[in-house]
Amino acid sequence: MLMAHPVVLRNLLEHYESLDALAHADVVGPQIRRRLEDAAYTLCVSTGTRDIDAALQVARQQLSRSAAPAAASAPAAASASARSAAAAAGQRP
């Protein structure tokens, strides 16, 4: 199954959540409800699910998995940057 890019998935999730919050207001027009339905459908397609609850769960899981490798590689990237800076300055790290 194809997976949405984490940035795209995060944007979809935030868009859905903001529309969902609006939909719980007292006076909601049909345009907001339609946009919420469209966002729910897009999340379902993007996560390979058939209902919004499952789509939200899968999206959050995918985002947490994609954030973990980035956080784990941050120290390595920082030390690589330090080595590059030291080499450029003619110093030994």
Short mmCIF file of C-alpha atoms in Angstrom, two decimals:
data_model
loop_
_atom_site.label_atom_id
_atom_site.label_comp_id
_atom_site.label_asym_id
_atom_site.label_seq_id
_atom_site.Cartn_x
_atom_site.Cartn_y
_atom_site.Cartn_z
CA MET A 1 0.00 0.00 0.00
CA LEU A 2 1.21 3.48 -0.78
CA MET A 3 1.70 5.70 2.23
CA ALA A 4 1.17 9.44 2.31
CA HIS A 5 4.19 11.60 3.03
CA PRO A 6 4.25 12.52 6.73
CA VAL A 7 3.93 16.25 5.98
CA VAL A 8 0.88 15.65 3.79
CA LEU A 9 -0.62 13.31 6.36
CA ARG A 10 -0.06 15.80 9.19
CA ASN A 11 -1.70 18.57 7.14
CA LEU A 12 -4.69 16.35 6.39
CA LEU A 13 -5.03 15.40 10.04
CA GLU A 14 -4.83 19.02 11.21
CA HIS A 15 -7.33 20.10 8.54
CA TYR A 16 -9.79 17.39 9.57
CA GLU A 17 -9.42 18.18 13.27
CA SER A 18 -10.01 21.91 12.73
CA LEU A 19 -13.11 21.24 10.62
CA ASP A 20 -14.34 18.72 13.17
CA ALA A 21 -14.02 21.35 15.91
CA LEU A 22 -16.01 23.79 13.77
CA ALA A 23 -18.66 21.16 13.11
CA HIS A 24 -19.35 20.90 16.83
CA ALA A 25 -20.35 24.57 16.97
CA ASP A 26 -24.03 25.41 17.40
CA VAL A 27 -24.52 26.90 13.95
CA VAL A 28 -22.73 25.04 11.19
CA GLY A 29 -23.54 25.50 7.55
CA PRO A 30 -23.68 22.75 4.97
CA GLN A 31 -20.42 23.98 3.43
CA ILE A 32 -18.45 23.16 6.60
CA ARG A 33 -20.10 19.75 6.87
CA ARG A 34 -19.25 19.02 3.23
CA ARG A 35 -15.62 20.06 3.75
CA LEU A 36 -15.48 17.81 6.82
CA GLU A 37 -16.83 14.88 4.79
CA ASP A 38 -14.25 15.58 2.06
CA ALA A 39 -11.43 15.71 4.60
CA ALA A 40 -12.63 12.45 6.18
CA TYR A 41 -12.76 10.76 2.77
CA THR A 42 -9.25 11.98 1.90
CA LEU A 43 -7.88 10.72 5.21
CA CYS A 44 -9.51 7.33 4.62
CA VAL A 45 -8.02 7.07 1.13
CA SER A 46 -4.62 8.23 2.36
CA THR A 47 -4.54 5.63 5.13
CA GLY A 48 -6.23 2.74 3.31
CA THR A 49 -9.15 2.63 5.74
CA ARG A 50 -12.92 2.79 5.37
CA ASP A 51 -14.05 4.87 8.33
CA ILE A 52 -12.77 8.04 9.92
CA ASP A 53 -12.02 6.55 13.34
CA ALA A 54 -9.71 3.97 11.79
CA ALA A 55 -8.19 6.61 9.50
CA LEU A 56 -7.41 8.88 12.44
CA GLN A 57 -5.81 6.00 14.34
CA VAL A 58 -3.68 4.89 11.38
CA ALA A 59 -2.65 8.47 10.56
CA ARG A 60 -1.52 9.10 14.12
CA GLN A 61 0.40 5.80 14.21
CA GLN A 62 2.14 6.57 10.92
CA LEU A 63 3.06 10.05 12.12
CA SER A 64 4.44 8.76 15.40
CA ARG A 65 6.55 6.17 13.54
CA SER A 66 7.87 8.76 11.10
CA ALA A 67 8.76 11.14 13.95
CA ALA A 68 10.71 8.48 15.89
CA PRO A 69 13.44 7.88 13.24
CA ALA A 70 13.85 11.62 12.73
CA ALA A 71 14.33 12.17 16.45
CA ALA A 72 16.77 9.27 16.68
CA SER A 73 18.89 10.59 13.80
CA ALA A 74 19.04 14.16 15.15
CA PRO A 75 22.06 13.52 17.45
CA ALA A 76 23.94 11.83 14.61
CA ALA A 77 23.21 14.75 12.31
CA ALA A 78 24.37 17.20 14.97
CA SER A 79 27.68 15.39 15.48
CA ALA A 80 28.18 15.17 11.71
CA SER A 81 27.61 18.93 11.48
CA ALA A 82 30.12 19.49 14.28
CA ARG A 83 32.70 17.35 12.47
CA SER A 84 32.10 19.25 9.22
CA ALA A 85 32.45 22.60 10.97
CA ALA A 86 35.64 21.48 12.71
CA ALA A 87 37.10 20.20 9.43
CA ALA A 88 36.25 23.47 7.69
CA ALA A 89 38.01 25.37 10.48
CA GLY A 90 41.04 23.10 10.18
CA GLN A 91 40.50 21.59 13.61
CA ARG A 92 40.24 18.01 14.72
CA PRO A 93 36.86 17.09 16.22
#
